[in-house]
PDB file of C-alpha atoms in Angstrom:
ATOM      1  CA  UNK A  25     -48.452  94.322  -5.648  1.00 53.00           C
ATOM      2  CA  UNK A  26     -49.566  93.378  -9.162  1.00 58.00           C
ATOM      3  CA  UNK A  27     -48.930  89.598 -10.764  1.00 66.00           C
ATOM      4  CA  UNK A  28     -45.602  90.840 -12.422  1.00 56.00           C
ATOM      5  CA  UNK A  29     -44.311  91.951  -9.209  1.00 58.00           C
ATOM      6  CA  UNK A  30     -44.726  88.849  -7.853  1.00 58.00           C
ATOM      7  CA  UNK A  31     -40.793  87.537  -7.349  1.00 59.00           C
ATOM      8  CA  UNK A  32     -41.443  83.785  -6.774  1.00 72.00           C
ATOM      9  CA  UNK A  33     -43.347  81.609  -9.629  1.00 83.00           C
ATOM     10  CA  UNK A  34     -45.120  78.129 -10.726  1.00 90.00           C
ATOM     11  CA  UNK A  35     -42.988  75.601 -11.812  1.00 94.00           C
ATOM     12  CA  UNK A  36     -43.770  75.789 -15.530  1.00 95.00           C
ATOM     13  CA  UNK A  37     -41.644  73.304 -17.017  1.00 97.00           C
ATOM     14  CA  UNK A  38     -43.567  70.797 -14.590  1.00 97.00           C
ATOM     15  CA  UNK A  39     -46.691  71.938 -15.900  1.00 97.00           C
ATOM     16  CA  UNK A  40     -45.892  71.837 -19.772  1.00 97.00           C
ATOM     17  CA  UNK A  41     -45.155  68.172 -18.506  1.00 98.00           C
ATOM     18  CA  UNK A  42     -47.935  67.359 -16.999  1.00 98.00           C
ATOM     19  CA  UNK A  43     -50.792  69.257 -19.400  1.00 98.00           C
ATOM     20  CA  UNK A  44     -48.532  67.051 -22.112  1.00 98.00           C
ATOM     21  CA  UNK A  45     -49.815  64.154 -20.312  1.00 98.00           C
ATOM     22  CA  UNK A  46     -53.178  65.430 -19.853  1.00 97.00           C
ATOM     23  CA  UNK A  47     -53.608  65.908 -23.347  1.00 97.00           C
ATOM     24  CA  UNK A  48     -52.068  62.297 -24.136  1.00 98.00           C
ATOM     25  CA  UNK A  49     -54.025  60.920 -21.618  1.00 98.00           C
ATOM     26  CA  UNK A  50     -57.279  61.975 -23.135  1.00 97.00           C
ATOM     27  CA  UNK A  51     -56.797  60.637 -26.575  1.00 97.00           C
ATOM     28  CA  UNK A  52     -55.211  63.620 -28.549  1.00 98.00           C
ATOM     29  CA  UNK A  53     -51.779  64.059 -29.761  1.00 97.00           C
ATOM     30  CA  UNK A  54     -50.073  67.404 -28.184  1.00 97.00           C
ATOM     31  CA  UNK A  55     -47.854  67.074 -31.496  1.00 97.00           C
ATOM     32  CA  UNK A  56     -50.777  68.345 -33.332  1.00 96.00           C
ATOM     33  CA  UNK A  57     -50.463  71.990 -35.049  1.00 97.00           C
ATOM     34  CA  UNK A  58     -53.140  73.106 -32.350  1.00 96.00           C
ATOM     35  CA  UNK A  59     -51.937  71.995 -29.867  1.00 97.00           C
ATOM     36  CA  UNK A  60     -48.145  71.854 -30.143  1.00 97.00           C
ATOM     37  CA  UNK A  61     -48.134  75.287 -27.783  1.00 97.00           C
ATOM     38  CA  UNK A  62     -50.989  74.120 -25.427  1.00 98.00           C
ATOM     39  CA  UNK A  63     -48.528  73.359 -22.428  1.00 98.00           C
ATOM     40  CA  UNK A  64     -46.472  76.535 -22.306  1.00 97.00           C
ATOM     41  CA  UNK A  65     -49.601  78.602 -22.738  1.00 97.00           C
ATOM     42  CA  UNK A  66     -51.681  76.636 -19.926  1.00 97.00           C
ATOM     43  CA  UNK A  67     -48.240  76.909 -18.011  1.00 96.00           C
ATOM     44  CA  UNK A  68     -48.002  80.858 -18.276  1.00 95.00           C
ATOM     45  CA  UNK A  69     -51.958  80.744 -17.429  1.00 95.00           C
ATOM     46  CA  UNK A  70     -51.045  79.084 -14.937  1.00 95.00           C
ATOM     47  CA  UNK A  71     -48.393  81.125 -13.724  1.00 94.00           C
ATOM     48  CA  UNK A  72     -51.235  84.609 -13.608  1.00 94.00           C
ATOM     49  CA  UNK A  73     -53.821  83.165 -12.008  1.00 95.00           C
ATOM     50  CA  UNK A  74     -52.292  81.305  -9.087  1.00 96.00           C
ATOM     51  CA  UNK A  75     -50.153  84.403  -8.722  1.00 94.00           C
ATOM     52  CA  UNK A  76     -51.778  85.080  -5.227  1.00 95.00           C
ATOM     53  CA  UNK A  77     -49.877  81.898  -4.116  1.00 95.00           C
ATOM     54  CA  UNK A  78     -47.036  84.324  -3.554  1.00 93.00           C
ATOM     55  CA  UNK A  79     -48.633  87.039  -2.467  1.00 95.00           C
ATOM     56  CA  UNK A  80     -49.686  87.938   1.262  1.00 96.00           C
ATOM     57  CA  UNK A  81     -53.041  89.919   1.114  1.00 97.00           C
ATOM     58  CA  UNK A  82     -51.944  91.700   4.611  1.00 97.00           C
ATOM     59  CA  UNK A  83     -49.178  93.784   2.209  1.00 96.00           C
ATOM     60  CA  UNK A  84     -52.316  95.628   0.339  1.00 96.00           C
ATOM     61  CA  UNK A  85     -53.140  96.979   4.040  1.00 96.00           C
ATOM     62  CA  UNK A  86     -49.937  97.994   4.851  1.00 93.00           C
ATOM     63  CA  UNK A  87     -50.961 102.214   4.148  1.00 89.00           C
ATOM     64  CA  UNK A  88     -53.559 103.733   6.332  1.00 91.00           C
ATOM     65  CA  UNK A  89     -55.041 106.982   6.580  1.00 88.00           C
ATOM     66  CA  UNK A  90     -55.881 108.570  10.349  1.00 81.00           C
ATOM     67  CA  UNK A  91     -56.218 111.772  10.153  1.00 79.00           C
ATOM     68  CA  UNK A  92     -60.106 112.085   8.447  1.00 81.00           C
ATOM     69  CA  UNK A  93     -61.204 110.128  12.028  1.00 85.00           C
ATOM     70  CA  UNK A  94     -64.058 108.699   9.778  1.00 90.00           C
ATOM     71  CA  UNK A  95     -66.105 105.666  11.763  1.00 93.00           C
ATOM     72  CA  UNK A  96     -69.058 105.459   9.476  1.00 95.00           C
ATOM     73  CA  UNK A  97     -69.592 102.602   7.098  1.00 97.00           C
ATOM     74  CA  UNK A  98     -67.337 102.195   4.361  1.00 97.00           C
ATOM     75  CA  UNK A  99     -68.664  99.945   1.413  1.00 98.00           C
ATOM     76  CA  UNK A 100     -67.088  98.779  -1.952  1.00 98.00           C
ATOM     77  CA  UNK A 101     -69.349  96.502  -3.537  1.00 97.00           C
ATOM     78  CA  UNK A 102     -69.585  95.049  -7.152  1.00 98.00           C
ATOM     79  CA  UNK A 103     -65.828  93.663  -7.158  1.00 98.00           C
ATOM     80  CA  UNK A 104     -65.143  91.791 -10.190  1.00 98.00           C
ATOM     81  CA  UNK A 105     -63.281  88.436  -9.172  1.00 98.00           C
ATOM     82  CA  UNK A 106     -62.059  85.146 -11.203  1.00 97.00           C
ATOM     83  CA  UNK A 107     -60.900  82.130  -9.136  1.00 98.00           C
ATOM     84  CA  UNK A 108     -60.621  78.404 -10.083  1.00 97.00           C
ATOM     85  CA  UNK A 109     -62.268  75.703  -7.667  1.00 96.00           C
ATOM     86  CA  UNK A 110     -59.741  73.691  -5.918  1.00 96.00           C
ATOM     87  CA  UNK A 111     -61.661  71.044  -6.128  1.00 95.00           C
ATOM     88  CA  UNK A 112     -62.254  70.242 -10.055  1.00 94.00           C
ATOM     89  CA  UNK A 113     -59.558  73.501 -11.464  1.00 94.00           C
ATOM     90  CA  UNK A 114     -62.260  74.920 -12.902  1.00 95.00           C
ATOM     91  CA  UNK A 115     -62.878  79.054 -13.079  1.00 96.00           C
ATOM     92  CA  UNK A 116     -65.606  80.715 -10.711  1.00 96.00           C
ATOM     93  CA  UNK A 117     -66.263  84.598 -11.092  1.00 97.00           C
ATOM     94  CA  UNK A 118     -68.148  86.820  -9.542  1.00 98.00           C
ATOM     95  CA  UNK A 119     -68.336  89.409  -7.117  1.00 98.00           C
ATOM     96  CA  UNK A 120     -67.265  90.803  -3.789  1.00 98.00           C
ATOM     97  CA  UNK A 121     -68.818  93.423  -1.702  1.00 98.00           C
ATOM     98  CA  UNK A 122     -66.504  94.230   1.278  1.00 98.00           C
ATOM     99  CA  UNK A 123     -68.044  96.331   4.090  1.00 98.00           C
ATOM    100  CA  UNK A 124     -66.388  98.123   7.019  1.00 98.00           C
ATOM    101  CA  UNK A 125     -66.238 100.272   9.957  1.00 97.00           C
ATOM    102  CA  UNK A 126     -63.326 102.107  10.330  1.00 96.00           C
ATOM    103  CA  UNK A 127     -61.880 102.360  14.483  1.00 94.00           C
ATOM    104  CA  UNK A 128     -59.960 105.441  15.548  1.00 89.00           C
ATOM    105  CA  UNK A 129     -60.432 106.484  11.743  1.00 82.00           C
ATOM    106  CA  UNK A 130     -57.997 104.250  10.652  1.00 90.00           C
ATOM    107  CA  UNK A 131     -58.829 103.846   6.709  1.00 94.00           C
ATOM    108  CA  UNK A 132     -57.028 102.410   3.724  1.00 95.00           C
ATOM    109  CA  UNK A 133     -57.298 103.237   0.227  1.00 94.00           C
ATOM    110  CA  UNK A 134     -60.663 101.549  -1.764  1.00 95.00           C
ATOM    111  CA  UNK A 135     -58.128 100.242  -4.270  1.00 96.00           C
ATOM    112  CA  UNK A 136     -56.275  98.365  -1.849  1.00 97.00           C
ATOM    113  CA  UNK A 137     -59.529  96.227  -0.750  1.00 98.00           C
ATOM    114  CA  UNK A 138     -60.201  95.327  -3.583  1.00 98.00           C
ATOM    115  CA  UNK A 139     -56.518  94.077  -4.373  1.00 97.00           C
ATOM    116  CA  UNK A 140     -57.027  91.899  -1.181  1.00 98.00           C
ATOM    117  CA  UNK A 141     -60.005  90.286  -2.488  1.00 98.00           C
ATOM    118  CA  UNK A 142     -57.960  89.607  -5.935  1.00 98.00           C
ATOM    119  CA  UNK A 143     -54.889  88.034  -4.068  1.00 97.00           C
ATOM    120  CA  UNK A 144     -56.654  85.545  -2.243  1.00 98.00           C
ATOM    121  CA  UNK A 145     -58.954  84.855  -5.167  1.00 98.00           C
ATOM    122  CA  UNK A 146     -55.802  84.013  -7.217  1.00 97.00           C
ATOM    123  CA  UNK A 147     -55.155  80.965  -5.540  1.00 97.00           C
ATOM    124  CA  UNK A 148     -57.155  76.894  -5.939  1.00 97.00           C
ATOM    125  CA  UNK A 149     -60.198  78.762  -3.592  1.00 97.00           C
ATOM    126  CA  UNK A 150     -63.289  77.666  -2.180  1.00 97.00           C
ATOM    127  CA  UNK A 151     -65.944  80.828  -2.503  1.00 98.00           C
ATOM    128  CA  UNK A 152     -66.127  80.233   1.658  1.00 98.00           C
ATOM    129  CA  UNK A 153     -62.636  80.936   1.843  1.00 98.00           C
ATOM    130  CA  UNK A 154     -62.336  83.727  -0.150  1.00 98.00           C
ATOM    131  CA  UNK A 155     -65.064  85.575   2.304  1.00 98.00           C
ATOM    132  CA  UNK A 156     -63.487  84.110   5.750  1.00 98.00           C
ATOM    133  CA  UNK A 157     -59.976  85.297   4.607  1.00 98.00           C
ATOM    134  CA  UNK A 158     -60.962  88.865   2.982  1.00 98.00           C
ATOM    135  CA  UNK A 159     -62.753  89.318   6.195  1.00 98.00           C
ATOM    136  CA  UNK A 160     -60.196  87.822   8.549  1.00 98.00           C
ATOM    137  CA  UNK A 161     -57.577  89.939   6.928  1.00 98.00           C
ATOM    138  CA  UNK A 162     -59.081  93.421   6.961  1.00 98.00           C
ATOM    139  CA  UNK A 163     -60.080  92.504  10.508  1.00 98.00           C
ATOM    140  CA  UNK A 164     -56.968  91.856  11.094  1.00 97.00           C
ATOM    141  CA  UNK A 165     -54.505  94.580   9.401  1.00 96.00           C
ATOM    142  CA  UNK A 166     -56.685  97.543   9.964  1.00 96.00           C
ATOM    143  CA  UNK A 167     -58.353  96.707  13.253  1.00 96.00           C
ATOM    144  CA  UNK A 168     -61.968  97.965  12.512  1.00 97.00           C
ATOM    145  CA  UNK A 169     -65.078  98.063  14.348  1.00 98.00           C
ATOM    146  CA  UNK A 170     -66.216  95.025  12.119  1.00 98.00           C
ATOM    147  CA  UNK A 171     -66.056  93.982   8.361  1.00 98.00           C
ATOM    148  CA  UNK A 172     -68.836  92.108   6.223  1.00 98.00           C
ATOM    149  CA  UNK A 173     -67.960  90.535   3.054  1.00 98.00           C
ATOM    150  CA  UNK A 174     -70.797  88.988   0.904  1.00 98.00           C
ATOM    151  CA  UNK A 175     -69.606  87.176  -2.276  1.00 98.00           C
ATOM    152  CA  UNK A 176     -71.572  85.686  -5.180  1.00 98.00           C
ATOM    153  CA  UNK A 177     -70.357  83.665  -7.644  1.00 97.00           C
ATOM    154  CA  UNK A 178     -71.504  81.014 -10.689  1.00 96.00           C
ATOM    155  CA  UNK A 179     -69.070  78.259 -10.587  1.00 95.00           C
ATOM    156  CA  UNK A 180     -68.458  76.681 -13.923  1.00 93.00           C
ATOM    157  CA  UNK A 181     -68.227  72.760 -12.120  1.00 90.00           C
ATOM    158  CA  UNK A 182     -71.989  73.259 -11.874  1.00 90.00           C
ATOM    159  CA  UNK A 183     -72.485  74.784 -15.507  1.00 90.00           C
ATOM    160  CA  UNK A 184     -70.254  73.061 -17.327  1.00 90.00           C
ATOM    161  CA  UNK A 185     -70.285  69.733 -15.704  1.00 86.00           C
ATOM    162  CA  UNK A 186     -72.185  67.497 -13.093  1.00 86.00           C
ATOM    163  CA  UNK A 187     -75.690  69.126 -12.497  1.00 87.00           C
ATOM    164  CA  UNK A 188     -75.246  71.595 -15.491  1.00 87.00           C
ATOM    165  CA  UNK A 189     -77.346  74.244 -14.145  1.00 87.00           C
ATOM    166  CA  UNK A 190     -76.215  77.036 -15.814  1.00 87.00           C
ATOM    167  CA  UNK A 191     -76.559  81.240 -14.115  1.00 87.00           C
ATOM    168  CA  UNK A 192     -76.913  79.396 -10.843  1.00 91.00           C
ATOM    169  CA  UNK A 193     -75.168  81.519  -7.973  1.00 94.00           C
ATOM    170  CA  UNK A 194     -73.648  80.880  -4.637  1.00 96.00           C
ATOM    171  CA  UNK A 195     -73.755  83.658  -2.232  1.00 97.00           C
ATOM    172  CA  UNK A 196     -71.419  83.437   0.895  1.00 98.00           C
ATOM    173  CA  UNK A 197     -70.878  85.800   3.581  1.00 97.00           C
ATOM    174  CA  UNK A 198     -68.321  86.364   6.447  1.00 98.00           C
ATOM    175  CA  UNK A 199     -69.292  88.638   9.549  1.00 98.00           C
ATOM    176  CA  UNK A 200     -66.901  89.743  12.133  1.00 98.00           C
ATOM    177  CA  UNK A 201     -67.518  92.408  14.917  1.00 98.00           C
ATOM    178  CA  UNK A 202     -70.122  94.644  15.057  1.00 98.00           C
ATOM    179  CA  UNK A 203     -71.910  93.079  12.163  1.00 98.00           C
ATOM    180  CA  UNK A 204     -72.065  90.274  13.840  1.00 96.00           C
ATOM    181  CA  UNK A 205     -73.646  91.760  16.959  1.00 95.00           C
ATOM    182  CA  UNK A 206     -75.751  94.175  15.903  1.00 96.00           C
ATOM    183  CA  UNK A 207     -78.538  93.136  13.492  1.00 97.00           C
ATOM    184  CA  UNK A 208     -79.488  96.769  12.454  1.00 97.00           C
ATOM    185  CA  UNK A 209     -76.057  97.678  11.501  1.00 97.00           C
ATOM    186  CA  UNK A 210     -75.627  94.242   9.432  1.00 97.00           C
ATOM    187  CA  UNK A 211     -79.146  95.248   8.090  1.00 97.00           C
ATOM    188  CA  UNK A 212     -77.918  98.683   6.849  1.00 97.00           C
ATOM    189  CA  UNK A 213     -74.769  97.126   5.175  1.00 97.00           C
ATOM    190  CA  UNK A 214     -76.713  94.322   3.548  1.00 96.00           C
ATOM    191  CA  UNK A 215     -79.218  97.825   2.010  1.00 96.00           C
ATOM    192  CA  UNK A 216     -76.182  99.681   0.660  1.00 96.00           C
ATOM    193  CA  UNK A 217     -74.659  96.333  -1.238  1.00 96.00           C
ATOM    194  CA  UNK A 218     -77.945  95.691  -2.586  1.00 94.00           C
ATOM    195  CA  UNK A 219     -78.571  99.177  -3.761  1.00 91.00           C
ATOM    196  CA  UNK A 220     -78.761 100.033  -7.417  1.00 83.00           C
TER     197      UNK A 220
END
């Protein structure tokens, strides 16, 4: 389900309110010519990329295919994400590589993992969480033999503010079954996601 499908939505007239304030509270006038629209526009920014608020990434999972009885690794790597840091509401961006072993050949469409990644990156995130959840829901909805997700990410509250170091990455990663159990099997997954 895309962000315009999404039937619930932010409150936007409370955050036209309160980005008003913002803006008053940091010494500029939101009456200004360039800034007159600031609110609604931060509001309707607001509104896409906390869209996964309303989403349930278990929905993306919902359409399986049996009959290939595939059980070999499955890897989509390189996903482009955006989030914002729950902690400061500033953007992080990256990528996701989501690894898995299909059981009884149940697989879903490669599209569809990557839409999971985006709905739980469209919410305030930690980069942790994003992995742990991605992970926990694939292991979850399509009952696998074990999933791997490895994420890196720059976060713009170390570029742009406090330690200012600047192409810096965080890498996370979130093992369940087999990868977590067998080290040559992790091994191979961690070779295909770093392969050029």
């Amino acid at each position: 389900m895309a962000c315009t499908e999404v039937k619930k939505s932010v409150d936007k007239e409370k955050i036209k309110k309160a980005v008003r304030e913002i803006l008053e509270a940091i010494g500029e006038d939101p009456d200004r010519e360039g800034l007159i629209n600031t609110p609604d526009r931060v509001a309707r920014m607001y509104e896409e990329i906390f869209c996964g608020m309303f989403q349930d990434p278990k929905e993306h999972l919902k359409v399986t295919f049996e009959s290939e009885k595939y059980e070999e690794m499955v890897v989509v790597k390189d996903i482009p994400f955006y989030s914002c840091c729950e902690h400061h509401l500033v953007p992080f961006f990256g990528k996701a590589h989501v690894v898995y072993i299909p059981k009884d050949g149940r697989l879903t469409g490669l599209s569809k993992l990557a839409r999971v990644v985006e709905t739980i990156a469209k919410r305030p995130q930690l980069q942790e969480r994003i992995a742990k959840d991605t992970a926990d829901t694939i292991m979850s909805e399509l009952k696998p033999y074990g999933v791997m997700v490895v994420i890196e990410a720059e976060h713009m509250c170390m570029t742009m503010r406090g330690v200012k170091k600047p192409g810096s990455k965080t890498v996370t990663s979130a093992v369940r079954g087999v990868f977590e159990k067998n080290m040559a099997v992790k091994s191979e997954a961690m070779s295909l996601i770093m392969m050029k």
